PDB file of C-alpha atoms and ligand atoms in Angstrom:
ATOM      1  CA  MET A 958     106.447 -83.889  90.060  1.00 60.00           C
ATOM      2  CA  LYS A 959     109.711 -81.960  90.538  1.00 68.00           C
ATOM      3  CA  SER A 960     109.248 -78.598  92.268  1.00 80.00           C
ATOM      4  CA  ASN A 961     111.055 -76.735  89.488  1.00 93.00           C
ATOM      5  CA  ILE A 962     108.305 -77.729  87.038  1.00 97.00           C
ATOM      6  CA  ILE A 963     105.353 -75.334  87.118  1.00 98.00           C
ATOM      7  CA  LEU A 964     102.353 -74.947  84.843  1.00 98.00           C
ATOM      8  CA  GLY A 965     102.477 -71.600  83.051  1.00 98.00           C
ATOM      9  CA  LEU A 966      99.290 -70.179  81.531  1.00 98.00           C
ATOM     10  CA  ASP A 967      98.789 -67.237  79.244  1.00 97.00           C
ATOM     11  CA  ILE A 968      95.203 -66.036  79.012  1.00 96.00           C
ATOM     12  CA  GLY A 969      94.766 -63.641  76.109  1.00 93.00           C
ATOM     13  CA  GLY A 970      91.932 -61.985  74.248  1.00 89.00           C
ATOM     14  CA  THR A 971      92.092 -64.671  71.532  1.00 90.00           C
ATOM     15  CA  GLY A 972      93.748 -67.759  73.007  1.00 94.00           C
ATOM     16  CA  ILE A 973      94.456 -69.500  76.301  1.00 97.00           C
ATOM     17  CA  LYS A 974      97.822 -71.240  76.185  1.00 97.00           C
ATOM     18  CA  GLY A 975      99.523 -73.472  78.698  1.00 98.00           C
ATOM     19  CA  ALA A 976     102.610 -75.635  79.095  1.00 98.00           C
ATOM     20  CA  LEU A 977     104.768 -77.071  81.826  1.00 98.00           C
ATOM     21  CA  VAL A 978     107.828 -74.917  82.356  1.00 98.00           C
ATOM     22  CA  ASP A 979     111.167 -75.702  83.968  1.00 97.00           C
ATOM     23  CA  VAL A 980     111.519 -72.496  85.991  1.00 97.00           C
ATOM     24  CA  GLU A 981     115.273 -72.977  86.423  1.00 96.00           C
ATOM     25  CA  THR A 982     116.004 -72.925  82.689  1.00 96.00           C
ATOM     26  CA  GLY A 983     112.897 -71.216  81.286  1.00 96.00           C
ATOM     27  CA  GLU A 984     112.337 -74.160  78.933  1.00 96.00           C
ATOM     28  CA  LEU A 985     109.039 -75.842  78.106  1.00 97.00           C
ATOM     29  CA  VAL A 986     109.007 -79.463  79.230  1.00 97.00           C
ATOM     30  CA  SER A 987     105.641 -80.413  77.733  1.00 97.00           C
ATOM     31  CA  GLU A 988     103.744 -79.701  74.559  1.00 97.00           C
ATOM     32  CA  ARG A 989     101.976 -76.352  74.444  1.00 97.00           C
ATOM     33  CA  VAL A 990      98.194 -76.637  74.612  1.00 97.00           C
ATOM     34  CA  ARG A 991      95.987 -73.868  73.257  1.00 97.00           C
ATOM     35  CA  TYR A 992      92.254 -73.228  73.438  1.00 97.00           C
ATOM     36  CA  LYS A 993      90.308 -70.383  71.913  1.00 97.00           C
ATOM     37  CA  THR A 994      89.299 -67.798  74.504  1.00 96.00           C
ATOM     38  CA  PRO A 995      85.527 -68.224  74.889  1.00 96.00           C
ATOM     39  CA  PHE A 996      83.406 -65.347  73.675  1.00 95.00           C
ATOM     40  CA  PRO A 997      82.074 -63.611  75.714  1.00 95.00           C
ATOM     41  CA  ALA A 998      85.053 -64.253  78.003  1.00 96.00           C
ATOM     42  CA  TYR A 999      83.056 -64.525  81.231  1.00 97.00           C
ATOM     43  CA  PRO A1000      84.937 -65.716  84.339  1.00 97.00           C
ATOM     44  CA  ASP A1001      83.179 -69.111  84.478  1.00 97.00           C
ATOM     45  CA  ALA A1002      83.735 -69.831  80.792  1.00 97.00           C
ATOM     46  CA  VAL A1003      87.433 -68.959  80.994  1.00 98.00           C
ATOM     47  CA  ALA A1004      87.907 -70.933  84.230  1.00 98.00           C
ATOM     48  CA  GLU A1005      86.352 -73.978  82.564  1.00 98.00           C
ATOM     49  CA  LYS A1006      88.883 -73.840  79.706  1.00 98.00           C
ATOM     50  CA  VAL A1007      91.725 -73.440  82.201  1.00 98.00           C
ATOM     51  CA  GLN A1008      90.583 -76.537  84.019  1.00 98.00           C
ATOM     52  CA  LEU A1009      90.438 -78.489  80.739  1.00 97.00           C
ATOM     53  CA  LEU A1010      93.945 -77.383  79.959  1.00 97.00           C
ATOM     54  CA  VAL A1011      95.254 -78.529  83.351  1.00 97.00           C
ATOM     55  CA  ASP A1012      93.642 -81.936  82.755  1.00 97.00           C
ATOM     56  CA  GLU A1013      94.979 -82.218  79.237  1.00 97.00           C
ATOM     57  CA  LEU A1014      98.519 -81.605  80.451  1.00 97.00           C
ATOM     58  CA  ASN A1015      98.036 -84.080  83.341  1.00 97.00           C
ATOM     59  CA  TYR A1016      99.503 -81.489  85.642  1.00 97.00           C
ATOM     60  CA  GLU A1017     100.054 -82.913  89.089  1.00 95.00           C
ATOM     61  CA  GLY A1018     101.961 -80.004  90.655  1.00 96.00           C
ATOM     62  CA  ASP A1019     100.371 -77.632  93.169  1.00 96.00           C
ATOM     63  CA  ILE A1020     101.186 -74.242  91.673  1.00 97.00           C
ATOM     64  CA  ILE A1021     100.045 -72.459  88.528  1.00 98.00           C
ATOM     65  CA  GLY A1022     101.443 -69.178  87.239  1.00 98.00           C
ATOM     66  CA  CYS A1023      99.025 -67.289  85.009  1.00 98.00           C
ATOM     67  CA  GLY A1024      99.362 -64.252  82.762  1.00 98.00           C
ATOM     68  CA  PHE A1025      96.092 -62.316  82.484  1.00 98.00           C
ATOM     69  CA  PRO A1026      95.187 -59.428  80.131  1.00 96.00           C
ATOM     70  CA  ALA A1027      94.297 -56.806  82.722  1.00 97.00           C
ATOM     71  CA  ILE A1028      95.759 -54.654  85.473  1.00 98.00           C
ATOM     72  CA  VAL A1029      96.274 -57.158  88.288  1.00 98.00           C
ATOM     73  CA  ILE A1030      96.882 -56.090  91.870  1.00 98.00           C
ATOM     74  CA  ASP A1031      97.121 -58.746  94.581  1.00 97.00           C
ATOM     75  CA  GLY A1032      95.339 -61.223  92.316  1.00 98.00           C
ATOM     76  CA  VAL A1033      92.404 -58.866  91.618  1.00 98.00           C
ATOM     77  CA  ALA A1034      91.601 -57.657  88.074  1.00 98.00           C
ATOM     78  CA  LYS A1035      91.283 -53.883  87.985  1.00 98.00           C
ATOM     79  CA  SER A1036      90.497 -53.504  84.281  1.00 97.00           C
ATOM     80  CA  ALA A1037      89.212 -55.484  81.294  1.00 94.00           C
ATOM     81  CA  SER A1038      89.801 -54.507  77.681  1.00 88.00           C
ATOM     82  CA  ASN A1039      89.895 -57.756  75.725  1.00 88.00           C
ATOM     83  CA  ILE A1040      87.985 -59.917  78.195  1.00 94.00           C
ATOM     84  CA  HIS A1041      84.511 -59.494  79.683  1.00 96.00           C
ATOM     85  CA  ASP A1042      83.930 -56.519  82.004  1.00 97.00           C
ATOM     86  CA  SER A1043      82.533 -58.828  84.685  1.00 97.00           C
ATOM     87  CA  TRP A1044      86.148 -59.724  85.581  1.00 98.00           C
ATOM     88  CA  ILE A1045      86.694 -56.249  87.012  1.00 98.00           C
ATOM     89  CA  GLY A1046      86.977 -56.418  90.793  1.00 98.00           C
ATOM     90  CA  THR A1047      87.127 -60.216  90.879  1.00 98.00           C
ATOM     91  CA  ASN A1048      89.964 -62.150  92.446  1.00 98.00           C
ATOM     92  CA  VAL A1049      91.295 -64.019  89.410  1.00 98.00           C
ATOM     93  CA  GLU A1050      93.593 -66.141  91.574  1.00 98.00           C
ATOM     94  CA  ASN A1051      90.637 -67.407  93.633  1.00 98.00           C
ATOM     95  CA  ILE A1052      88.452 -68.063  90.590  1.00 98.00           C
ATOM     96  CA  LEU A1053      91.136 -70.144  88.884  1.00 98.00           C
ATOM     97  CA  ALA A1054      92.121 -71.859  92.150  1.00 98.00           C
ATOM     98  CA  ARG A1055      88.515 -72.978  92.678  1.00 98.00           C
ATOM     99  CA  ALA A1056      88.330 -74.341  89.132  1.00 98.00           C
ATOM    100  CA  THR A1057      91.621 -76.243  89.254  1.00 98.00           C
ATOM    101  CA  GLY A1058      92.211 -77.103  92.920  1.00 98.00           C
ATOM    102  CA  LYS A1059      95.710 -75.542  92.659  1.00 98.00           C
ATOM    103  CA  GLN A1060      97.334 -72.436  94.072  1.00 98.00           C
ATOM    104  CA  VAL A1061      97.277 -69.827  91.317  1.00 98.00           C
ATOM    105  CA  ILE A1062      99.442 -66.718  91.057  1.00 98.00           C
ATOM    106  CA  VAL A1063      98.268 -64.170  88.499  1.00 98.00           C
ATOM    107  CA  ILE A1064     100.289 -61.419  86.826  1.00 98.00           C
ATOM    108  CA  ASN A1065      99.478 -59.104  83.918  1.00 98.00           C
ATOM    109  CA  ASP A1066     100.198 -61.044  80.687  1.00 97.00           C
ATOM    110  CA  ALA A1067     102.662 -58.532  79.237  1.00 97.00           C
ATOM    111  CA  ASP A1068     104.436 -58.216  82.589  1.00 98.00           C
ATOM    112  CA  ALA A1069     104.807 -62.009  82.527  1.00 97.00           C
ATOM    113  CA  ALA A1070     106.409 -61.840  79.077  1.00 96.00           C
ATOM    114  CA  GLY A1071     108.712 -59.062  80.301  1.00 96.00           C
ATOM    115  CA  VAL A1072     109.812 -61.111  83.295  1.00 96.00           C
ATOM    116  CA  ALA A1073     110.586 -64.092  81.029  1.00 96.00           C
ATOM    117  CA  GLU A1074     112.634 -61.977  78.633  1.00 95.00           C
ATOM    118  CA  ALA A1075     114.483 -60.366  81.550  1.00 94.00           C
ATOM    119  CA  TYR A1076     115.479 -63.692  83.115  1.00 94.00           C
ATOM    120  CA  PHE A1077     115.812 -66.006  80.130  1.00 95.00           C
ATOM    121  CA  GLY A1078     115.699 -63.961  76.932  1.00 91.00           C
ATOM    122  CA  SER A1079     116.575 -60.789  75.121  1.00 84.00           C
ATOM    123  CA  MET A1080     116.624 -58.468  78.142  1.00 85.00           C
ATOM    124  CA  LYS A1081     118.808 -60.742  80.251  1.00 84.00           C
ATOM    125  CA  SER A1082     121.399 -58.756  82.207  1.00 74.00           C
ATOM    126  CA  LYS A1083     120.188 -55.447  80.761  1.00 78.00           C
ATOM    127  CA  SER A1084     120.626 -52.576  83.140  1.00 87.00           C
ATOM    128  CA  GLY A1085     118.700 -49.312  82.894  1.00 93.00           C
ATOM    129  CA  VAL A1086     115.216 -49.047  81.424  1.00 96.00           C
ATOM    130  CA  SER A1087     114.018 -51.955  79.246  1.00 96.00           C
ATOM    131  CA  MET A1088     110.581 -52.316  77.729  1.00 97.00           C
ATOM    132  CA  LEU A1089     108.589 -55.068  76.158  1.00 97.00           C
ATOM    133  CA  LEU A1090     105.442 -54.542  74.097  1.00 97.00           C
ATOM    134  CA  THR A1091     103.159 -57.437  73.188  1.00 96.00           C
ATOM    135  CA  LEU A1092     101.430 -56.981  69.865  1.00 95.00           C
ATOM    136  CA  GLY A1093      98.301 -59.107  69.804  1.00 93.00           C
ATOM    137  CA  THR A1094      94.579 -58.465  70.222  1.00 91.00           C
ATOM    138  CA  GLY A1095      95.625 -55.431  72.257  1.00 94.00           C
ATOM    139  CA  ILE A1096      99.025 -53.945  73.077  1.00 97.00           C
ATOM    140  CA  GLY A1097     100.486 -54.945  76.416  1.00 97.00           C
ATOM    141  CA  SER A1098     103.570 -53.499  78.044  1.00 98.00           C
ATOM    142  CA  ALA A1099     106.241 -54.360  80.575  1.00 98.00           C
ATOM    143  CA  LEU A1100     108.709 -51.884  82.032  1.00 97.00           C
ATOM    144  CA  LEU A1101     111.828 -53.128  83.805  1.00 96.00           C
ATOM    145  CA  VAL A1102     114.342 -50.976  85.592  1.00 95.00           C
ATOM    146  CA  ASN A1103     117.656 -52.759  86.225  1.00 93.00           C
ATOM    147  CA  GLY A1104     115.776 -56.044  85.750  1.00 91.00           C
ATOM    148  CA  ILE A1105     113.058 -55.170  88.286  1.00 93.00           C
ATOM    149  CA  LEU A1106     109.498 -55.063  86.995  1.00 95.00           C
ATOM    150  CA  VAL A1107     107.381 -51.925  87.410  1.00 97.00           C
ATOM    151  CA  PRO A1108     104.002 -53.678  87.054  1.00 97.00           C
ATOM    152  CA  ASN A1109     100.803 -52.753  85.205  1.00 98.00           C
ATOM    153  CA  THR A1110     102.166 -49.996  82.977  1.00 98.00           C
ATOM    154  CA  GLU A1111      99.487 -50.328  80.217  1.00 98.00           C
ATOM    155  CA  PHE A1112     101.333 -48.358  77.509  1.00 98.00           C
ATOM    156  CA  GLY A1113      98.830 -49.781  75.011  1.00 98.00           C
ATOM    157  CA  HIS A1114      96.307 -47.377  76.512  1.00 97.00           C
ATOM    158  CA  ILE A1115      98.301 -44.233  75.768  1.00 97.00           C
ATOM    159  CA  TYR A1116      96.029 -41.775  73.989  1.00 96.00           C
ATOM    160  CA  LEU A1117      97.419 -40.557  70.677  1.00 94.00           C
ATOM    161  CA  LYS A1118      96.139 -37.013  70.413  1.00 93.00           C
ATOM    162  CA  SER A1119      96.984 -36.758  66.714  1.00 91.00           C
ATOM    163  CA  GLN A1120      94.822 -39.828  65.933  1.00 91.00           C
ATOM    164  CA  LYS A1121      92.244 -39.311  68.690  1.00 95.00           C
ATOM    165  CA  VAL A1122      92.532 -42.950  69.708  1.00 96.00           C
ATOM    166  CA  VAL A1123      94.301 -45.141  72.263  1.00 97.00           C
ATOM    167  CA  VAL A1124      97.320 -46.760  70.687  1.00 97.00           C
ATOM    168  CA  GLU A1125      96.110 -50.369  70.941  1.00 96.00           C
ATOM    169  CA  LYS A1126      93.045 -49.518  68.859  1.00 97.00           C
ATOM    170  CA  PHE A1127      95.368 -48.074  66.217  1.00 97.00           C
ATOM    171  CA  ALA A1128      98.473 -50.249  66.115  1.00 98.00           C
ATOM    172  CA  SER A1129      97.803 -53.706  67.610  1.00 97.00           C
ATOM    173  CA  ASN A1130      98.334 -56.761  65.448  1.00 96.00           C
ATOM    174  CA  ALA A1131      94.562 -57.324  65.419  1.00 95.00           C
ATOM    175  CA  ILE A1132      94.077 -53.828  63.948  1.00 97.00           C
ATOM    176  CA  ARG A1133      96.800 -54.497  61.349  1.00 98.00           C
ATOM    177  CA  LYS A1134      94.846 -57.539  60.199  1.00 97.00           C
ATOM    178  CA  LYS A1135      91.415 -55.936  60.446  1.00 98.00           C
ATOM    179  CA  GLU A1136      92.412 -52.877  58.415  1.00 98.00           C
ATOM    180  CA  GLY A1137      94.592 -54.884  56.008  1.00 98.00           C
ATOM    181  CA  LEU A1138      97.612 -52.649  56.732  1.00 98.00           C
ATOM    182  CA  SER A1139     100.905 -53.344  54.964  1.00 98.00           C
ATOM    183  CA  TYR A1140     103.864 -53.905  57.289  1.00 97.00           C
ATOM    184  CA  GLU A1141     105.147 -50.467  56.322  1.00 98.00           C
ATOM    185  CA  GLU A1142     101.855 -48.786  57.271  1.00 98.00           C
ATOM    186  CA  TRP A1143     101.653 -50.733  60.507  1.00 98.00           C
ATOM    187  CA  ALA A1144     105.257 -49.945  61.438  1.00 98.00           C
ATOM    188  CA  SER A1145     104.659 -46.254  60.867  1.00 97.00           C
ATOM    189  CA  ARG A1146     101.821 -46.446  63.418  1.00 97.00           C
ATOM    190  CA  LEU A1147     104.025 -48.286  65.904  1.00 98.00           C
ATOM    191  CA  ASN A1148     106.751 -45.700  65.380  1.00 97.00           C
ATOM    192  CA  LYS A1149     104.447 -43.101  66.953  1.00 97.00           C
ATOM    193  CA  LEU A1150     104.332 -45.193  70.122  1.00 97.00           C
ATOM    194  CA  PHE A1151     108.100 -45.841  70.112  1.00 98.00           C
ATOM    195  CA  LYS A1152     108.826 -42.108  69.786  1.00 97.00           C
ATOM    196  CA  TYR A1153     106.439 -41.305  72.607  1.00 96.00           C
ATOM    197  CA  LEU A1154     107.988 -43.922  74.906  1.00 97.00           C
ATOM    198  CA  ASP A1155     111.482 -42.751  74.014  1.00 98.00           C
ATOM    199  CA  HIS A1156     110.530 -39.182  74.826  1.00 97.00           C
ATOM    200  CA  ILE A1157     109.265 -40.102  78.292  1.00 97.00           C
ATOM    201  CA  PHE A1158     111.472 -43.031  79.370  1.00 97.00           C
ATOM    202  CA  SER A1159     114.668 -43.089  77.239  1.00 97.00           C
ATOM    203  CA  PRO A1160     114.702 -46.901  77.167  1.00 96.00           C
ATOM    204  CA  ASN A1161     117.808 -48.824  76.169  1.00 94.00           C
ATOM    205  CA  VAL A1162     115.790 -51.464  74.321  1.00 95.00           C
ATOM    206  CA  ILE A1163     112.228 -52.143  73.185  1.00 96.00           C
ATOM    207  CA  VAL A1164     111.447 -55.829  72.757  1.00 96.00           C
ATOM    208  CA  LEU A1165     108.408 -56.879  70.713  1.00 96.00           C
ATOM    209  CA  GLY A1166     106.436 -59.970  71.714  1.00 94.00           C
ATOM    210  CA  GLY A1167     103.252 -61.707  70.587  1.00 90.00           C
ATOM    211  CA  GLY A1168     102.776 -64.120  67.694  1.00 87.00           C
ATOM    212  CA  VAL A1169     103.793 -61.522  65.105  1.00 91.00           C
ATOM    213  CA  SER A1170     107.271 -61.265  66.666  1.00 91.00           C
ATOM    214  CA  LYS A1171     108.066 -64.427  64.636  1.00 91.00           C
ATOM    215  CA  LYS A1172     107.809 -62.337  61.468  1.00 95.00           C
ATOM    216  CA  PHE A1173     110.027 -59.522  62.775  1.00 96.00           C
ATOM    217  CA  ASP A1174     112.383 -59.726  59.766  1.00 96.00           C
ATOM    218  CA  GLU A1175     109.530 -58.754  57.466  1.00 96.00           C
ATOM    219  CA  TYR A1176     108.915 -55.351  59.071  1.00 97.00           C
ATOM    220  CA  LYS A1177     112.009 -54.370  61.083  1.00 97.00           C
ATOM    221  CA  GLU A1178     113.330 -52.186  58.242  1.00 97.00           C
ATOM    222  CA  TYR A1179     110.363 -49.810  58.646  1.00 98.00           C
ATOM    223  CA  PHE A1180     111.093 -48.925  62.249  1.00 98.00           C
ATOM    224  CA  VAL A1181     112.420 -45.500  63.095  1.00 97.00           C
ATOM    225  CA  ASP A1182     116.014 -45.367  64.394  1.00 97.00           C
ATOM    226  CA  LEU A1183     115.885 -43.927  67.904  1.00 97.00           C
ATOM    227  CA  GLY A1184     119.431 -44.894  68.849  1.00 96.00           C
ATOM    228  CA  PHE A1185     118.532 -48.046  70.770  1.00 96.00           C
ATOM    229  CA  PRO A1186     117.590 -51.503  69.473  1.00 95.00           C
ATOM    230  CA  ILE A1187     114.041 -52.576  68.714  1.00 96.00           C
ATOM    231  CA  GLN A1188     114.133 -56.348  68.632  1.00 95.00           C
ATOM    232  CA  PRO A1189     111.919 -59.452  68.760  1.00 95.00           C
ATOM    233  CA  ALA A1190     111.322 -61.391  71.952  1.00 94.00           C
ATOM    234  CA  THR A1191     113.749 -64.314  72.044  1.00 93.00           C
ATOM    235  CA  LEU A1192     111.075 -66.516  73.592  1.00 92.00           C
ATOM    236  CA  LEU A1193     108.579 -65.390  70.925  1.00 83.00           C
ATOM    237  CA  ASN A1194     104.999 -65.973  72.003  1.00 82.00           C
ATOM    238  CA  GLN A1195     105.951 -68.505  74.691  1.00 93.00           C
ATOM    239  CA  ALA A1196     107.316 -65.637  76.799  1.00 94.00           C
ATOM    240  CA  GLY A1197     104.005 -65.030  78.618  1.00 95.00           C
ATOM    241  CA  LEU A1198     103.547 -68.523  79.947  1.00 96.00           C
ATOM    242  CA  ILE A1199     107.240 -68.959  80.797  1.00 97.00           C
ATOM    243  CA  GLY A1200     107.258 -65.667  82.713  1.00 97.00           C
ATOM    244  CA  ALA A1201     104.008 -66.507  84.527  1.00 98.00           C
ATOM    245  CA  ALA A1202     105.459 -69.826  85.744  1.00 98.00           C
ATOM    246  CA  TYR A1203     108.731 -68.160  86.756  1.00 97.00           C
ATOM    247  CA  PHE A1204     106.916 -65.360  88.592  1.00 97.00           C
ATOM    248  CA  ALA A1205     104.787 -67.874  90.533  1.00 97.00           C
ATOM    249  CA  ALA A1206     107.906 -69.832  91.491  1.00 96.00           C
ATOM    250  CA  GLN A1207     109.586 -66.673  92.748  1.00 94.00           C
ATOM    251  CA  LYS A1208     106.540 -65.628  94.709  1.00 93.00           C
ATOM    252  CA  ILE A1209     105.773 -68.969  96.312  1.00 90.00           C
ATOM    253  CA  LEU A1210     108.972 -70.962  96.370  1.00 80.00           C
ATOM    254  CA  ALA A1211     111.513 -68.176  96.884  1.00 71.00           C
ATOM    255  CA  PRO A1212     109.722 -65.206  98.446  1.00 58.00           C
ATOM    256  CA  ILE A1213     111.847 -62.096  98.304  1.00 46.00           C
ATOM    257  CA  ASN A1214     110.707 -61.020 101.770  1.00 43.00           C
ATOM    258  CA  GLN A1215     112.345 -63.957 103.545  1.00 48.00           C
ATOM    259  CA  GLU A1216     113.392 -62.826 106.975  1.00 45.00           C
ATOM    260  CA  ASP A1217     116.981 -64.007 106.790  1.00 44.00           C
TER     261      ASP A1217
HETATM  262  C1  BGC B2514      95.199 -54.866  78.403  1.00 94.29           C
HETATM  263  C2  BGC B2514      96.528 -55.207  79.035  1.00 94.29           C
HETATM  264  C3  BGC B2514      97.118 -56.413  78.361  1.00 94.29           C
HETATM  265  C4  BGC B2514      97.164 -56.229  76.862  1.00 94.29           C
HETATM  266  C5  BGC B2514      97.672 -57.465  76.146  1.00 94.29           C
HETATM  267  C6  BGC B2514      95.378 -54.719  76.918  1.00 94.29           C
HETATM  268  O1  BGC B2514      94.148 -54.445  76.326  1.00 94.29           O
HETATM  269  O2  BGC B2514      94.703 -53.654  78.935  1.00 94.29           O
HETATM  270  O3  BGC B2514      96.375 -55.426  80.417  1.00 94.29           O
HETATM  271  O4  BGC B2514      98.410 -56.624  78.866  1.00 94.29           O
HETATM  272  O5  BGC B2514      95.893 -55.929  76.358  1.00 94.29           O
HETATM  273  O6  BGC B2514      96.862 -58.557  76.367  1.00 94.29           O
END
């Protein structure tokens, strides 16, 4: 298998998706396979699905890049909001490596989507502060400064004093569906987060990812005008797995700390 083809995975609160990615172009070179995230999402149950996915895609390469819905530092999960708490403190890279027999590099799922959009999508060649928010079971975030990722920002966990709730329990796509919110009602909730982020970071763009980014045209008119664009992820909900594969390639095949 060519070394520019890497398996990208995106483990989310609802689904586990995977596809082979050409990390030079950011394109998928296989079908995309999706399994439901097991419930409860215990480490063993998730690892078993990941292994099935690797088999189904007949992946023969050595490296897997994986987006994971938690704070991830050096491969270790430091939080768990939409997966089982027993992940906290575990080395996700080792767990998935044992299950698949491959080298696995793990990154926060929203950070992965941000990396993909920065290198192949809507934030390409953006200087200054760019943000991506994934609107799914929770709300994930990626912050990039001059194209460099500031990892594990977790803007979905900002506490909205006025609502007495963290923003992902108030404005995620899952909450929109659960509460039967109209797009206008949902957008007015998201606007609170956009205003807050603008106040603190003055971004030059906010990109929205997750499955619902496909329907962007149906709700964009309800967003507040803050003087910078709010736009859908170009790579839609493939961004996470593309970014995870790209990140793994950068880390393993082209380490930035080369000595010369
Ligand atoms: C998690 C984040 C994750 C986001 C999207 C949040 O609940 O805390 O780490 O990026 O969900 O999956």
